[in-house]
Tab-separated table of C-alpha atoms in Angstrom:
chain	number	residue	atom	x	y	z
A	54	UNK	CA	0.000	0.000	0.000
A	55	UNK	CA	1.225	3.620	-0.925
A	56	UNK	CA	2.566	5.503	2.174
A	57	UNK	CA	2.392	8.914	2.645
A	58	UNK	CA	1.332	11.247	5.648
A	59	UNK	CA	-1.227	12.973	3.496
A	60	UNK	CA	-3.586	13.127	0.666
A	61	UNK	CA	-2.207	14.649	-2.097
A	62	UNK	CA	-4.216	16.706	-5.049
A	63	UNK	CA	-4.813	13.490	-7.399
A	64	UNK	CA	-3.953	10.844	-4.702
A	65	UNK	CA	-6.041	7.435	-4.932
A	66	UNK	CA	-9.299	7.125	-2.200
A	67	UNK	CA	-8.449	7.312	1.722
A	68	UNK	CA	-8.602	4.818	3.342
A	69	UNK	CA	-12.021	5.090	4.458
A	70	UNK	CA	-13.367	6.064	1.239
A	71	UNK	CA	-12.033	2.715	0.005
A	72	UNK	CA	-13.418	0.671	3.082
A	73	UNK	CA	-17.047	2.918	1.985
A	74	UNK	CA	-16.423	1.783	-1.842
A	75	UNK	CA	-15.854	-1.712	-0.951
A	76	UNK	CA	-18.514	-2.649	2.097
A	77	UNK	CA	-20.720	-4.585	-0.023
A	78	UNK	CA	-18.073	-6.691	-1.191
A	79	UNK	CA	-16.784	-7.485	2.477
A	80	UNK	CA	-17.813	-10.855	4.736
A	81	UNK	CA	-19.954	-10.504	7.125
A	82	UNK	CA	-17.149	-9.941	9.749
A	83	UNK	CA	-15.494	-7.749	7.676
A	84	UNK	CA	-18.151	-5.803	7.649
A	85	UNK	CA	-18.785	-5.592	11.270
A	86	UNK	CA	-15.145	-4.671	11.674
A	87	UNK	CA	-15.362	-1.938	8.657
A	88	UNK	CA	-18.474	-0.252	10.303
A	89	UNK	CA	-16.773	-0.020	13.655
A	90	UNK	CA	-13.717	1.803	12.180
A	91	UNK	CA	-16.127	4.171	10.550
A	92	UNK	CA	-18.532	5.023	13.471
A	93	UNK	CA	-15.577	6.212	15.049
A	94	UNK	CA	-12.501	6.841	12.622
A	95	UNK	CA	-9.733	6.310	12.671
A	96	UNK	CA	-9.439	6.396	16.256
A	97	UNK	CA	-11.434	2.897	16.879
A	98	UNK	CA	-8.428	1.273	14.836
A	99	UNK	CA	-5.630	2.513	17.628
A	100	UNK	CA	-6.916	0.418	19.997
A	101	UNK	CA	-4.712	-3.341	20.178
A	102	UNK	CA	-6.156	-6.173	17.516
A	103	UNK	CA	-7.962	-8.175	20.863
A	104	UNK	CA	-9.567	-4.791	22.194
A	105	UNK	CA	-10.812	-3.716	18.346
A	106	UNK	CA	-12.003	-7.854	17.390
A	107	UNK	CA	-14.175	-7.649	21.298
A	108	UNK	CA	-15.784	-4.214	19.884
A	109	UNK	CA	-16.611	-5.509	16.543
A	110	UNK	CA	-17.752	-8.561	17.697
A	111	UNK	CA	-15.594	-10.710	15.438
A	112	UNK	CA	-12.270	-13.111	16.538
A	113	UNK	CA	-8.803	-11.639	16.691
A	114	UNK	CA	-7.823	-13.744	13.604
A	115	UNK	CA	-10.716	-12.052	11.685
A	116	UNK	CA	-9.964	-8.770	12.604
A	117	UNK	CA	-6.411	-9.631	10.524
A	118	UNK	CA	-7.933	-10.580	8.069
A	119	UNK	CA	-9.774	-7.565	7.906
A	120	UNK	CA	-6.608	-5.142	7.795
A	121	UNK	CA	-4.853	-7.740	5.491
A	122	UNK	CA	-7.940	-7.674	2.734
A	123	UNK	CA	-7.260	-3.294	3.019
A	124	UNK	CA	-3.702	-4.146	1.661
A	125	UNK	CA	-1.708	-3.927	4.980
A	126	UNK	CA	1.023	-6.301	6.240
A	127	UNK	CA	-0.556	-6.548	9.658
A	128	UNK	CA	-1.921	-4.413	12.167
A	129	UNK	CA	1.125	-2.589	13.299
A	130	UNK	CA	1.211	-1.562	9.466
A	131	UNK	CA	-2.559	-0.734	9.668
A	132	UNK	CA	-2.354	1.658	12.644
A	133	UNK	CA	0.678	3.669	11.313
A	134	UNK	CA	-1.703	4.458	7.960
A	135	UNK	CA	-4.141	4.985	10.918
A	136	UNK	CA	-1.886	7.529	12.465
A	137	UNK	CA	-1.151	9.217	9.711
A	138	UNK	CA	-4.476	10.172	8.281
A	139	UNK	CA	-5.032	11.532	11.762
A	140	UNK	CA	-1.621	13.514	11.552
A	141	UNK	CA	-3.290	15.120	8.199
A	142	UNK	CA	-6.458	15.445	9.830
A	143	UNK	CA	-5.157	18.337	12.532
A	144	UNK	CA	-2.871	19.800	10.093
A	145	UNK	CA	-3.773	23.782	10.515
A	146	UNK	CA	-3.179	26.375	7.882
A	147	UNK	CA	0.519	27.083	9.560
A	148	UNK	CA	1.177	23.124	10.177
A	149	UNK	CA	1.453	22.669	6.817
A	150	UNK	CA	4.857	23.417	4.838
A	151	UNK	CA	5.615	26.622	4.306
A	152	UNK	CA	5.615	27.130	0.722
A	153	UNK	CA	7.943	26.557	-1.333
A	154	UNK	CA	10.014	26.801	-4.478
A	155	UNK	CA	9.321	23.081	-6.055
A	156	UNK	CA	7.206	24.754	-8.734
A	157	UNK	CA	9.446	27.366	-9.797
A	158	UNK	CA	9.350	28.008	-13.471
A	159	UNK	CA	5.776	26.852	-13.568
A	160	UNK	CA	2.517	29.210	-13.379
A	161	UNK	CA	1.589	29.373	-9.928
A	162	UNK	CA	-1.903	29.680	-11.364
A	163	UNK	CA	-1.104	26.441	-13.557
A	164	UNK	CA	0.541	24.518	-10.912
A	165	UNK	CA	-2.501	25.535	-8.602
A	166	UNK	CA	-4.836	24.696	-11.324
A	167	UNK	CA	-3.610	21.403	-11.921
A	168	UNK	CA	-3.963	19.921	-8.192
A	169	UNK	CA	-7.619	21.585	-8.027
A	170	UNK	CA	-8.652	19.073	-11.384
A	171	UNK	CA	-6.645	16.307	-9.653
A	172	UNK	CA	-8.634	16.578	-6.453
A	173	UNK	CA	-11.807	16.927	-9.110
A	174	UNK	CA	-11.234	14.028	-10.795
A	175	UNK	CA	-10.419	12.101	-7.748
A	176	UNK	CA	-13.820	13.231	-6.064
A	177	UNK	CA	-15.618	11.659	-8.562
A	178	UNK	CA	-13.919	8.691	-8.932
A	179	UNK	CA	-14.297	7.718	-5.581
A	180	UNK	CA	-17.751	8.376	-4.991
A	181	UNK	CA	-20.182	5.456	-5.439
A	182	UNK	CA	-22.939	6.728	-8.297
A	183	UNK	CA	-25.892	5.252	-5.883
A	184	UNK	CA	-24.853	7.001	-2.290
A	185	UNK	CA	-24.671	9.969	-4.750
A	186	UNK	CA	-27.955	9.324	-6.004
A	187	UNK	CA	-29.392	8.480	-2.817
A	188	UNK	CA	-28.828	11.861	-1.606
A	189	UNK	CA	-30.429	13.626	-4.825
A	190	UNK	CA	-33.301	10.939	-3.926
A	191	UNK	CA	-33.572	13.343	-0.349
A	192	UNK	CA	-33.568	16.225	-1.362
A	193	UNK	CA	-36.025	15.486	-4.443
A	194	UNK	CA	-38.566	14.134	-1.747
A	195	UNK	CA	-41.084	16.468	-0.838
A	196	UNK	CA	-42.192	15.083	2.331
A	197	UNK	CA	-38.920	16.090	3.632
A	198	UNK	CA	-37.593	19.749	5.250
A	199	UNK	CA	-34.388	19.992	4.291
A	200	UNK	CA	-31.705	22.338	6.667
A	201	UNK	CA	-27.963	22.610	5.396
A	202	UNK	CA	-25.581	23.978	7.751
A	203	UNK	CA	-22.002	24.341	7.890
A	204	UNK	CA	-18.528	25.628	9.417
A	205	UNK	CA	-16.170	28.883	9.224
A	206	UNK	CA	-15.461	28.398	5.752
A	207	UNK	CA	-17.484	25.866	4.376
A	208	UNK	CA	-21.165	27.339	5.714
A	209	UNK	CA	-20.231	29.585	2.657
A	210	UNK	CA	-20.603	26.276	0.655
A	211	UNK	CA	-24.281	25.261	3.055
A	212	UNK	CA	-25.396	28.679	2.161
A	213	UNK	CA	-25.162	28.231	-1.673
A	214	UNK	CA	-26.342	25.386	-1.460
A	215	UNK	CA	-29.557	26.117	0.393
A	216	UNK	CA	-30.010	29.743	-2.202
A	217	UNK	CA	-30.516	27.040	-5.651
A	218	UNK	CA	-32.599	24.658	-3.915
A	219	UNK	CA	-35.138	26.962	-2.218
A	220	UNK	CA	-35.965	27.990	-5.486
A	221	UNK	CA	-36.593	24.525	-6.567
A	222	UNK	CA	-38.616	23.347	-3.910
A	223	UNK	CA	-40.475	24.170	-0.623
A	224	UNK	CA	-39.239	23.745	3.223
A	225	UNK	CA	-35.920	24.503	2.696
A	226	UNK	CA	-33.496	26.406	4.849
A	227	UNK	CA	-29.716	27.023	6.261
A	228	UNK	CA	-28.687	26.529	10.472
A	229	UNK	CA	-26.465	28.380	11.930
A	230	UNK	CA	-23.947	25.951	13.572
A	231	UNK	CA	-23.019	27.847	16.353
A	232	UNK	CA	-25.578	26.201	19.682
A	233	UNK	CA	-26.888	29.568	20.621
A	234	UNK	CA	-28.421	29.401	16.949
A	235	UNK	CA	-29.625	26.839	16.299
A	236	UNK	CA	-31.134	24.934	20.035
A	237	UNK	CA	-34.999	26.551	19.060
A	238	UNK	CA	-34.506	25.381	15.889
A	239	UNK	CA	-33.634	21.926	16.597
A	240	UNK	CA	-36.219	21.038	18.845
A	241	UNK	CA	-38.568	20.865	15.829
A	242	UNK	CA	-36.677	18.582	14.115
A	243	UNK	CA	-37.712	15.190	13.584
A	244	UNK	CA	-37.613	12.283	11.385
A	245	UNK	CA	-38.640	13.961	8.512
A	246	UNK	CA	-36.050	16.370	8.485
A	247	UNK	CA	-32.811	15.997	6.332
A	248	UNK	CA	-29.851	17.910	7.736
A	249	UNK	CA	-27.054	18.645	4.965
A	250	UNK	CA	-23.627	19.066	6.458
A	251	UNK	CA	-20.728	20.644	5.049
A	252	UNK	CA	-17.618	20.320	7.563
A	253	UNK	CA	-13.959	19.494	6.361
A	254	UNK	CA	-10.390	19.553	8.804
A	255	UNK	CA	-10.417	21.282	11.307
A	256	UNK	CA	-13.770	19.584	12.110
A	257	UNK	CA	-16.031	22.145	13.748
A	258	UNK	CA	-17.432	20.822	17.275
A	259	UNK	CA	-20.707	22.819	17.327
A	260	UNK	CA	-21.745	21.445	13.838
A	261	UNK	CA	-20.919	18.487	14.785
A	262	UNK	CA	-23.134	18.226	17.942
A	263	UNK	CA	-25.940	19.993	15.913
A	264	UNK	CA	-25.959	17.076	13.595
A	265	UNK	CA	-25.577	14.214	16.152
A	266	UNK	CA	-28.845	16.136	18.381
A	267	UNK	CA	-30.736	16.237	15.219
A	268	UNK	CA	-29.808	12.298	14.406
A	269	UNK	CA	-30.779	11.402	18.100
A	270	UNK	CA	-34.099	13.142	16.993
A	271	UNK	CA	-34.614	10.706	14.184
A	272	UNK	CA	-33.480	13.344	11.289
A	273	UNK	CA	-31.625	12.005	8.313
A	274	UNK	CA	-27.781	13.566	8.123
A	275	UNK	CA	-26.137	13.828	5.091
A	276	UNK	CA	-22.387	14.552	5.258
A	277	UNK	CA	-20.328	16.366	2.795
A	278	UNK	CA	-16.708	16.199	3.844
A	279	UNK	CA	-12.566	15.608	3.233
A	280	UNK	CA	-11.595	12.013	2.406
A	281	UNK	CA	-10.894	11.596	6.600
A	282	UNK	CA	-13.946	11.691	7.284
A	283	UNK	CA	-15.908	14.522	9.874
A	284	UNK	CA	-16.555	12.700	12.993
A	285	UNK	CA	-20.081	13.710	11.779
A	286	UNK	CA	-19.761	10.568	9.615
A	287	UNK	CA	-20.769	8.559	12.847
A	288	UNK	CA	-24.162	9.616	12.721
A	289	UNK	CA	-24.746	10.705	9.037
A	290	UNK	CA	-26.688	8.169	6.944
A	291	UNK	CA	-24.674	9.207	3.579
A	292	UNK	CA	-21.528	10.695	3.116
A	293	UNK	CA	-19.769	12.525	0.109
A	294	UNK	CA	-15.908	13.435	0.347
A	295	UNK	CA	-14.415	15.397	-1.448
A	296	UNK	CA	-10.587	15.804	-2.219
A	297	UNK	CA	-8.883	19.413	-0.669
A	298	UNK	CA	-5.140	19.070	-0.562
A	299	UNK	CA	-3.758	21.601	-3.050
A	300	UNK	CA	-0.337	23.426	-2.751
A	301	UNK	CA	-1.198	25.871	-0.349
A	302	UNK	CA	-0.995	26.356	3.538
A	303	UNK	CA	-5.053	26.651	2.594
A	304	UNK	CA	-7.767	23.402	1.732
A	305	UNK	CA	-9.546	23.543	-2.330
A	306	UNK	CA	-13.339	23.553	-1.332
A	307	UNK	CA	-13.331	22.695	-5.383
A	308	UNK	CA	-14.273	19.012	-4.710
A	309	UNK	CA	-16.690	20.114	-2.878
A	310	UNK	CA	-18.128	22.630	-4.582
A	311	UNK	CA	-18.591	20.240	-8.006
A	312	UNK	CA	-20.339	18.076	-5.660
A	313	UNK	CA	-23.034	21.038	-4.480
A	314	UNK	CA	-23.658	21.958	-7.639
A	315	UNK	CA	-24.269	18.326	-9.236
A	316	UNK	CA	-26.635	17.851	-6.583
A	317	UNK	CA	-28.425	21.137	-7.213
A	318	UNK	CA	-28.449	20.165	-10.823
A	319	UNK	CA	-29.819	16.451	-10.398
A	320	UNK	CA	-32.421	17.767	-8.104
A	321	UNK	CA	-33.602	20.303	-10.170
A	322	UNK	CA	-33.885	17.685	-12.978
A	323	UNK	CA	-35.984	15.586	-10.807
A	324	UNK	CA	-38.369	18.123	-9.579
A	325	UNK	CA	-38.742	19.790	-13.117
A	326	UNK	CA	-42.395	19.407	-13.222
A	327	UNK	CA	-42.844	21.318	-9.579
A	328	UNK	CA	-39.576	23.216	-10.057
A	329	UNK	CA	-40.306	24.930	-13.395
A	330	UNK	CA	-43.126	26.610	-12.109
A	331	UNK	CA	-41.605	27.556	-8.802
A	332	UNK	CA	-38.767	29.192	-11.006
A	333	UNK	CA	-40.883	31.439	-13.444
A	334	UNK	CA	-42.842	32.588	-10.500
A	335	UNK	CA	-39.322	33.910	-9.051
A	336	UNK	CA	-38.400	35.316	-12.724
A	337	UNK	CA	-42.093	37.547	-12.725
A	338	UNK	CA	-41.449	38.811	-8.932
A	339	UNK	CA	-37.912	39.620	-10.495
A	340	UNK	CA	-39.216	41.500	-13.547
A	341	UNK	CA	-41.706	43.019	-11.643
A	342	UNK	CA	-44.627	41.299	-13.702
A	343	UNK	CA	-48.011	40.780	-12.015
């Protein structure tokens, strides 16, 4: 298995977007192990092979056989790729290198441009076409109140989001994630609410805690993330990474940008019949027609 101590703009699927891609495939133990390391990842992999086997409720042997199916020599192997991805996932804007002069000669806006399509490219080739289309499948339903919410940067990302598909469709809204902001609004959700997350490193506690009091309520969490998953992932029935690293002390919200606006496309192609009229109505209150 490749090594490295993070994703890089192009890089193949984390590890748990590969353990994700490949659940289906996996034995029943396999899979008991693979959803443990998800519901709480990567830390629930740090713990010793007897102590992670007991929690999955699988033998020590299997648990091997787990790590050994991911591609690793054995567990001690396993928990330094483990270690890593959690190294990348506290990496702050001044963690990273410092820039520096690798690219010199080349366009900074080329060199910059070509780690944003890598990170494209790799977004969509490691997301599985039906957990993408099971998301468009909740936000086309119309039973369903949908709330997007988000973090410092990427409640920028929520807010777009939330602007195209209120013009599609009914019961639609954004949530603050601070708690002061959004504890009267939570109390009314239930479980025919869909909360849509946006939250990459450095995971944001308070959006986090909004999402798992909204799942404890019965709502539906979708999670749009980086390939190390938001601890929202825990509670969040589907989950979309996207690919960040680019050559800057800064994350690309690129990835997951393409992946907002596919969805607002997709939906809008599903709802055509109800969204088309929804749309002129906004185009005569924007003319100023009757």
């Amino acid at each position: 298995m490749k090594e490295h101590s993070a994703i890089r703009a192009g890089d193949p699927p984390s590890l748990a977007e590969r353990i994700r891609q490949e659940m289906e495939s996996f034995t029943p133990s396999e899979k008991r192990a693979a959803h443990l390391l998800l519901s709480h990842y990567p830390f629930a992999g740090l713990d010793t092979v007897a102590e992670f086997a007991s929690r999955a409720g699988i033998s020590a042997p299997s648990a091997l056989r787990f790590v050994t199916r991911l591609g690793f020599s054995g567990f001690p192997d396993f928990q330094k790729h483990l270690r890593e991805e959690l190294e990348a996932q506290l990496l702050s804007p001044l963690a990273k290198a410092a820039p520096t002069d690798k690219t010199q000669g080349d366009s900074p806006l080329a060199s910059f441009a070509d780690a944003v399509i890598g990170n494209l490219s790799a977004t969509v080739e490691n997301i599985a076409p039906a957990e993408f289309e099971a998301v468009v499948a909740l936000l086309s339903d119309p039973r369903r109140s949908i709330h997007f919410t988000g973090g410092r940067f990427t409640g920028a990302l929520a807010r777009y989001a939330e602007s195209h598909l209120r013009i599609v469709r009914s019961q639609v809204d954004f949530i603050e994630g601070q708690p002061a902001l959004w504890r009267d609004r939570v109390i009314e959700i239930g479980k025919k609410d869909v909360i849509v997350a946006f939250d990459i490193r450095r995971y944001q506690e308070d959006v986090t805690a909004l999402c798992e009091t909204a799942a404890k309520q019965g709502a539906t969490v979708v999670l749009l993330t980086d390939p190390w998953l938001s601890p929202i992932a825990r509670v969040a029935r589907h989950v979309l990474p996207a690919h960040i690293v680019v050559p800057s002390n800064w994350d690309s919200s690129a990835g997951m940008l393409l992946l907002t606006e596919a969805l607002v496309a997709a939906v809008t192609k599903r709802l055509w019949e109800t969204a088309k009229p929804r749309m002129e109505a906004v185009e005569r209150l924007r003319s100023g027609a009757p």
